[in-house]
Amino acid sequence: MIGVAPARSAAPIYSLSFWEVTAASGVVLGFLLGLVCVYLTMPQSDYSFLKLPRNLEDLQILRDNLEIYTSDYTVQVLVGYCLVYVFMQTFMIPGTVFMSLLAGALFGVVKGMALVVSTATAGASSCYFLSKLIGRPLLFSLWPDKLVFFQDQVARRKDRLLNYMLFLRLTPTLPNTFINVASPIVDVPYHIFFLATFIGLIPAAFVTVRAGLALGELKSLGDLYDFSSMATLCLIGVLSVTPTLISKKKA
């Protein structure tokens, strides 16, 4: 008699309501309107260099041109930078590492760090709330297995959830994009998400912003994270999750 393997249960199907789509479209239009307002306050010039950098060459061209405007139009450059960074984080657009390098190149380490950490946290928060509204269908279609894994880990670490979220931010266990989108779906409280994001992004932001000071010397993005940098980030990640491991042994 031929055995029949049990059929796998189909993934739940979710659809977006009219109001959810309208709200998401409103967010996009809000960002675009903000960028248009910044553009209108800038002097007449050729802005063909303004595009999202996709490689180091694009980034150097953008840096060279923006340096001309940073001193006289500081507010416009800052507002435009923040809007673009938050927009990219909100809608999971790759390339924020180039924006972090740009912050170091234009504003130095201290101001660049403050700018990157604040905008990255704001963008992650924006993604968190947008995902809470419309993210469930995207998650179940793109990362069903990761979502199950993440949900199980969060449920097991309710008492030490901040430590676990810090560990995720500091190590490459799960992609940051996935964490931003999945956290509200698996019931990570926002205050935990915010603190873990704000604190956890600081070490990597420091490495990237500092590298932006010597942008011309970078040959590839691989030069950003040498062995010592990666070892330091992993060590901090292990330390952040140590209280969770100790509490489990005592239980």
Coordinates of C-alpha atoms in Angstrom, one line a residue, residues 4 15-16 21 27 48 69 87 90 97 107 115 120-121 145 152 154 156 158 168 177 200 206 208 219 225 228 233:
V4 CA 0.5 9.4 1.1
S15 CA -5.6 41.1 1.6
L16 CA -5.5 44.9 2.2
V21 CA -3.9 51.0 0.8
V27 CA 2.7 58.1 3.5
S48 CA 21.1 65.9 -12.2
Y69 CA 25.6 73.5 -0.7
F87 CA 11.8 57.0 3.3
T90 CA 10.3 52.9 5.7
V97 CA 24.8 52.2 4.1
F107 CA 29.1 66.3 8.7
L115 CA 22.1 62.1 12.2
A120 CA 17.7 55.2 11.1
T121 CA 15.6 54.9 14.3
D145 CA 9.8 30.5 7.6
D152 CA 8.9 31.5 18.4
V154 CA 10.1 36.3 20.8
R156 CA 10.3 32.3 24.5
K158 CA 9.3 37.7 26.8
L168 CA 19.5 40.9 16.8
T177 CA 14.8 45.0 7.3
G200 CA 21.8 48.6 18.8
F206 CA 30.0 54.6 14.2
T208 CA 30.2 53.4 8.8
K219 CA 37.5 50.4 -2.7
Y225 CA 33.8 45.7 8.1
S228 CA 38.3 43.6 14.2
L233 CA 30.1 43.9 17.0

